[in-house]
Short mmCIF file of N, CA and C in Angstrom, two decimals:
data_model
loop_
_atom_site.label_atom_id
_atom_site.label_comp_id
_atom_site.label_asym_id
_atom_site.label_seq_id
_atom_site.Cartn_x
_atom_site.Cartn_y
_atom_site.Cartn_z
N UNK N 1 18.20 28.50 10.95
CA UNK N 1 18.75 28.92 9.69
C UNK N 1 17.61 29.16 8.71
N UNK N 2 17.52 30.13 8.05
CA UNK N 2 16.65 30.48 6.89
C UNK N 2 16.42 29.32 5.94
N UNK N 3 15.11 29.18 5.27
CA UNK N 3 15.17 28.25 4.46
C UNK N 3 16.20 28.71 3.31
N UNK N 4 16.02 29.95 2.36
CA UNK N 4 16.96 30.15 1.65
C UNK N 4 18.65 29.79 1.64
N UNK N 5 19.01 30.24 2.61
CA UNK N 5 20.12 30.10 2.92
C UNK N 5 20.50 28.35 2.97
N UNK N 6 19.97 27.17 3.04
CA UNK N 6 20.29 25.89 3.19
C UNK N 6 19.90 25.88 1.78
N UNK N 7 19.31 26.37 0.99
CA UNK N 7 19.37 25.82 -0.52
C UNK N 7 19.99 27.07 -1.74
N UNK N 8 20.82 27.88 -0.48
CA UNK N 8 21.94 29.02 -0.97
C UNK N 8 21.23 29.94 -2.23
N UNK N 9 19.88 30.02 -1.78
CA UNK N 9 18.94 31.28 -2.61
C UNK N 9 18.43 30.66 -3.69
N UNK N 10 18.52 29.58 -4.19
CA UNK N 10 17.85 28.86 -5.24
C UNK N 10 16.45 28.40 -4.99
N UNK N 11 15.77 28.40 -6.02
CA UNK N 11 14.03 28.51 -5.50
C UNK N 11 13.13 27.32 -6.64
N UNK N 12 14.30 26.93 -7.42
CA UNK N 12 13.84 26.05 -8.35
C UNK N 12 14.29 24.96 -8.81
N UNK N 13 13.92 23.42 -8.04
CA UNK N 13 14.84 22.28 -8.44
C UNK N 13 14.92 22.08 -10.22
N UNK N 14 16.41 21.61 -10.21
CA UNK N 14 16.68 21.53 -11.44
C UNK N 14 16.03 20.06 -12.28
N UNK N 15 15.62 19.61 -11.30
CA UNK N 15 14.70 17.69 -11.70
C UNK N 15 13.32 18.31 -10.72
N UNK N 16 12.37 18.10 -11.62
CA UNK N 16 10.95 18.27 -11.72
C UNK N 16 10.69 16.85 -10.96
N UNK N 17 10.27 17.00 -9.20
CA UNK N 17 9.94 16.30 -8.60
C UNK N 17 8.42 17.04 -7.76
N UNK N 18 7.44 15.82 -7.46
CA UNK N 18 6.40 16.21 -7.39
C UNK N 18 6.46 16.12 -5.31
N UNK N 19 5.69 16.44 -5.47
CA UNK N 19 5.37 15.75 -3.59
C UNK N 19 5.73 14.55 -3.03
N UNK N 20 4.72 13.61 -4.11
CA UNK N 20 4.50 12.52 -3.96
C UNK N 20 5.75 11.66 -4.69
N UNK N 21 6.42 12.14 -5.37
CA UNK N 21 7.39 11.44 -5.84
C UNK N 21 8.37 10.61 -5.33
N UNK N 22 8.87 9.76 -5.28
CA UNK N 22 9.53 8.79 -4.88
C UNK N 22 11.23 8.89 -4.71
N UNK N 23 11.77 9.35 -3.85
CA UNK N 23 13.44 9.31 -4.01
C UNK N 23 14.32 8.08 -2.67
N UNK N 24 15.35 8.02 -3.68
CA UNK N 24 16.08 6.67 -2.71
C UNK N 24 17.48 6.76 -3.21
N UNK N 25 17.97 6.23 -2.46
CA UNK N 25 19.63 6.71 -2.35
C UNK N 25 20.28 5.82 -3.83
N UNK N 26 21.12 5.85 -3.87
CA UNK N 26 21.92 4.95 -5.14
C UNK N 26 23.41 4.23 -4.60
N UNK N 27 23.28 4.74 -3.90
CA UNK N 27 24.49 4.68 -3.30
C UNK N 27 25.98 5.15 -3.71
N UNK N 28 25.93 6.07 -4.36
CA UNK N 28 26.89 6.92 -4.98
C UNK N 28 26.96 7.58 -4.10
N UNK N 29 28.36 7.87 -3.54
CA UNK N 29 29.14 9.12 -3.32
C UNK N 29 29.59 10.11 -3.76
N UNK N 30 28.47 11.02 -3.11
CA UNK N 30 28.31 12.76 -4.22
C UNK N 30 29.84 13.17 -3.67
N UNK N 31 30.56 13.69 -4.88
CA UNK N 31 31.76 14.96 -4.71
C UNK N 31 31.36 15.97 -4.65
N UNK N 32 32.18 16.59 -3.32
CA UNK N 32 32.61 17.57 -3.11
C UNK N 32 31.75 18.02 -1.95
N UNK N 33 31.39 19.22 -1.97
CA UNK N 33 30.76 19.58 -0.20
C UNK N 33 29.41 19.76 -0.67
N UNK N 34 28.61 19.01 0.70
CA UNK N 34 27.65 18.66 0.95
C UNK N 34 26.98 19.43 1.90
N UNK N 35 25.85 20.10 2.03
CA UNK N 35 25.84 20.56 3.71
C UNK N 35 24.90 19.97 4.39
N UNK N 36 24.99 19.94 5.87
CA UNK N 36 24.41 19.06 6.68
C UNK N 36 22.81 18.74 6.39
N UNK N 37 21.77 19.76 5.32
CA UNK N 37 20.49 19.41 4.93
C UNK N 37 20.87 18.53 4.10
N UNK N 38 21.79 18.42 3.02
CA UNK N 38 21.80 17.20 2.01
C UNK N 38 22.32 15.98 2.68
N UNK N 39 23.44 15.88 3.62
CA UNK N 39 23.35 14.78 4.22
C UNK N 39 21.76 14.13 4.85
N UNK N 40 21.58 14.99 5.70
CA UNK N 40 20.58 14.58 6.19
C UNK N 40 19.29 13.71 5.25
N UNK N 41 19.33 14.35 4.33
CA UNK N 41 18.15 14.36 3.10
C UNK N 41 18.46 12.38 2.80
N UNK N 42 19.92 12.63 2.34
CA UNK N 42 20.27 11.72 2.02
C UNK N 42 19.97 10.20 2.49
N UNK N 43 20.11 10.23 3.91
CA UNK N 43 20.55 9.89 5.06
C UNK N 43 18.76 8.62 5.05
N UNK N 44 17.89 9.75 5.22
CA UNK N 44 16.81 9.42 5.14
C UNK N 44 16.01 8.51 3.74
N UNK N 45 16.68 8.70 2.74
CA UNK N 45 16.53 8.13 1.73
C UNK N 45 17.11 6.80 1.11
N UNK N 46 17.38 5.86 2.35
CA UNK N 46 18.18 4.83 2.25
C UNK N 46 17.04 3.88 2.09
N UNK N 47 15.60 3.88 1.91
CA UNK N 47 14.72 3.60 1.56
C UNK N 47 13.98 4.48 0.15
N UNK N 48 12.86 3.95 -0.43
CA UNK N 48 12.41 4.79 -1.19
C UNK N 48 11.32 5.63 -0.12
N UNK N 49 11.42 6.67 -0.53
CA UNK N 49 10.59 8.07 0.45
C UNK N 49 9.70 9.03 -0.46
N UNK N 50 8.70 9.96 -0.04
CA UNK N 50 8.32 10.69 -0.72
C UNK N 50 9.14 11.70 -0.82
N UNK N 51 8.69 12.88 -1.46
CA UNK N 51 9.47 13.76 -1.21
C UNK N 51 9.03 14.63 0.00
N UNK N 52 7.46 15.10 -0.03
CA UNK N 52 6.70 15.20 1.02
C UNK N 52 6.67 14.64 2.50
N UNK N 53 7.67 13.14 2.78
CA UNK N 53 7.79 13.11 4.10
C UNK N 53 9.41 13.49 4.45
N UNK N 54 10.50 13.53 2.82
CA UNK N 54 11.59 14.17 3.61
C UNK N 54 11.62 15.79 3.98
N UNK N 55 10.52 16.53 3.58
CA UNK N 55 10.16 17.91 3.98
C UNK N 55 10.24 17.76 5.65
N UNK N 56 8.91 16.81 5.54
CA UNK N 56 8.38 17.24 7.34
C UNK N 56 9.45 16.75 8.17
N UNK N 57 9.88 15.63 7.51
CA UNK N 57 11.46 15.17 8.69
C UNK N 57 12.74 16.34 8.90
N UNK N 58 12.94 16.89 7.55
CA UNK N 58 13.81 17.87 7.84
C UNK N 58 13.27 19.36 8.56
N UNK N 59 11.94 19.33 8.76
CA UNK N 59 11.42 20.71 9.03
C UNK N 59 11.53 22.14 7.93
N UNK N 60 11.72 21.13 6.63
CA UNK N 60 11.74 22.49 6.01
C UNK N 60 10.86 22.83 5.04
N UNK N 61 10.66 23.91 3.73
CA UNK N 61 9.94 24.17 3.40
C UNK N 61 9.59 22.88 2.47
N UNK N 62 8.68 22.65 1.73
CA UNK N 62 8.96 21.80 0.29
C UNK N 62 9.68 22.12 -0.84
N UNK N 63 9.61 23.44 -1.17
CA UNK N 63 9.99 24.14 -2.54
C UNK N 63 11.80 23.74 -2.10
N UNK N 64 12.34 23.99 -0.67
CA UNK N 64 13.47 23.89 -0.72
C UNK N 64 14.14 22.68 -0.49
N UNK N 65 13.22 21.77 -0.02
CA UNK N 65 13.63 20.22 -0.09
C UNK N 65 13.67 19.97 -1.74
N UNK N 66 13.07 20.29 -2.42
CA UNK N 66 12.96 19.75 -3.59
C UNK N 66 14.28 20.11 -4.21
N UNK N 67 14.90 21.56 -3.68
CA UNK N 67 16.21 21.69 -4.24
C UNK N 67 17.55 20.84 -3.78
N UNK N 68 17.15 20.71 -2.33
CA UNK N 68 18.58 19.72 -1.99
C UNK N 68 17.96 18.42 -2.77
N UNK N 69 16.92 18.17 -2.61
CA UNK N 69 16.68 16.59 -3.08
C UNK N 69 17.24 16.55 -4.80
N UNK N 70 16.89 17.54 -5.60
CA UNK N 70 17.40 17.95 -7.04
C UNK N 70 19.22 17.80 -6.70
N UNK N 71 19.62 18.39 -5.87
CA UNK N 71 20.95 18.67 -5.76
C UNK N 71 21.81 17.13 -6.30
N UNK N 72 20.99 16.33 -5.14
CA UNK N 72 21.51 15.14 -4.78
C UNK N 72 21.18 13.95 -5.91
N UNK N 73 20.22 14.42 -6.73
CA UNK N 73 19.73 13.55 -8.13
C UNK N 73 20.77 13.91 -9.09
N UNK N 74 21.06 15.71 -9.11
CA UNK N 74 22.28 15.64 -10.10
C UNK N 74 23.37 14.87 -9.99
N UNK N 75 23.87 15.01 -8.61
CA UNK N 75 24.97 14.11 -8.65
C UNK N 75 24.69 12.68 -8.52
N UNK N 76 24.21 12.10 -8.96
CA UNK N 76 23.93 10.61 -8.38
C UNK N 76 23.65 9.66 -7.60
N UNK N 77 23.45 10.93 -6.59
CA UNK N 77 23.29 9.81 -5.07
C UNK N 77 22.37 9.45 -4.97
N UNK N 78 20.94 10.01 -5.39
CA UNK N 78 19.38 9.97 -5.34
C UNK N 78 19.00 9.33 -6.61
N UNK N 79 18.03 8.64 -6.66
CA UNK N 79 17.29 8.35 -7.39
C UNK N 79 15.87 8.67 -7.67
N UNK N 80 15.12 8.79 -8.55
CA UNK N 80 13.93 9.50 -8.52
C UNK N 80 12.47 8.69 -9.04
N UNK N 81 11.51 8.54 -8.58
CA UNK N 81 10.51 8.16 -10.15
C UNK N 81 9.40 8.37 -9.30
N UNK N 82 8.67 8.81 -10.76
CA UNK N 82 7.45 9.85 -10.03
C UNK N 82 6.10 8.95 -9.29
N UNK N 83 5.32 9.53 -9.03
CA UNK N 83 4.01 8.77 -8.28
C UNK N 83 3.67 7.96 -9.14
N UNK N 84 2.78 7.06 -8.46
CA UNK N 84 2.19 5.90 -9.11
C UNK N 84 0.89 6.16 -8.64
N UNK N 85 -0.28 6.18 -9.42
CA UNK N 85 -1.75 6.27 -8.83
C UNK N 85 -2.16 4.88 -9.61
N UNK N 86 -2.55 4.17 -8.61
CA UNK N 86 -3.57 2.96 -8.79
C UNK N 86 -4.91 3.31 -8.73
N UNK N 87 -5.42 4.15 -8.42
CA UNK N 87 -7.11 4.98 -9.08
C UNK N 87 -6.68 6.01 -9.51
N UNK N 88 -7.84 6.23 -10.09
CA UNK N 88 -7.67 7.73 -10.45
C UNK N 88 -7.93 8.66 -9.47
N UNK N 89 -6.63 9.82 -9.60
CA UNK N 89 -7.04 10.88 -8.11
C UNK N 89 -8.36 11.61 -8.27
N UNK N 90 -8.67 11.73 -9.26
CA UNK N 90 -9.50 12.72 -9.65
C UNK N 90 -11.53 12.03 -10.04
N UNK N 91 -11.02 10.33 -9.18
CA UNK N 91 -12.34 9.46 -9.14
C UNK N 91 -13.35 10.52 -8.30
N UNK N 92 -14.51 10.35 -8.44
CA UNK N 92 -15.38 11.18 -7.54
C UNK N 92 -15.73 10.48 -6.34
N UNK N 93 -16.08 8.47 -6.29
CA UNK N 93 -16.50 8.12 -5.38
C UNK N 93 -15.05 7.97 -4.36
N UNK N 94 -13.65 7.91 -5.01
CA UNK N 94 -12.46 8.48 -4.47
C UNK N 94 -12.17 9.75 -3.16
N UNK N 95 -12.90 10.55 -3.82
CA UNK N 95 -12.46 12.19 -3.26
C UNK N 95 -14.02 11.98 -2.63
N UNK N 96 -15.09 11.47 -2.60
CA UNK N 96 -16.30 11.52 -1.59
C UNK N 96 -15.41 10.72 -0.04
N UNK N 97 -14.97 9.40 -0.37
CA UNK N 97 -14.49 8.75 0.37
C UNK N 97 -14.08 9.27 1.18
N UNK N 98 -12.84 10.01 1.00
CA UNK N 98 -11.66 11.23 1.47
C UNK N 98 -12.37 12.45 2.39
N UNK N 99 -13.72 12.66 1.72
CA UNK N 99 -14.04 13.70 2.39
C UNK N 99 -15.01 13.35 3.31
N UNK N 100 -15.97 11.92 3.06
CA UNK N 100 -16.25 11.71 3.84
C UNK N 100 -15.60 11.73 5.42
N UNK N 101 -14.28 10.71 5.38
CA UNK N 101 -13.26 10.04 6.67
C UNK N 101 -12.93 12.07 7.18
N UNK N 102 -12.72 12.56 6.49
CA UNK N 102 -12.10 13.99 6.88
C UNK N 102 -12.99 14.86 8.02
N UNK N 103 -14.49 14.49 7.32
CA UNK N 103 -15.78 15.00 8.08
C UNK N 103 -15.74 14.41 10.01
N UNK N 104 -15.69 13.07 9.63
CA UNK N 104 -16.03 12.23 10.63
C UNK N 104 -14.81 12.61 11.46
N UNK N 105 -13.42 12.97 11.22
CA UNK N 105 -12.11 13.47 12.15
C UNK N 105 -12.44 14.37 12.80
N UNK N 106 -13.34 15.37 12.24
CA UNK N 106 -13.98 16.74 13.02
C UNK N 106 -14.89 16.74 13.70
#
């Protein structure tokens, strides 16, 4: 199935969620119809998750996870809160670190 088509041509979540952002179920029961990506989405979020690993679990794009995942925040079932950085991303001996371990993989 097309990515479009599972987030029915919409290209822009309506809740500003990042990658790294954090979503988890609430346990609210969303009304009305659901389709089998938002279950699924859901499903997976019975923990807190990124948003970035419910992409790769569902196989789909990010831009369109972010819309079912938005879907499921409007109605209540999801919960949201954004990254937490305990350094700064943007440390230099941080991102040497990173690129060091990256070097040594190759």
């Amino acid at each position: 199935m097309r990515p479009y088509t599972v987030s029915n041509g919409r290209t822009r979540p309506t809740t500003a969620l990042d990658l790294l952002s954090q979503v988890m179920a609430t346990g609210v029961t969303p009304l009305g119809y659901l389709g089998p990506e938002h279950t699924q989405a859901l499903e997976l979020c019975r923990a807190p998750v990124s948003v970035a690993e419910v992409a790769a679990h569902l196989k789909l794009p990010a831009a369109v996870t972010k819309v079912l995942l938005s879907d499921l925040v409007d109605c209540g079932a999801l919960t949201t809160k954004p990254p937490e950085f305990y350094h700064n991303p943007t440390d230099r001996s941080l991102l040497e670190a990173v690129l060091d371990g990256l070097r040594r993989q190759l």
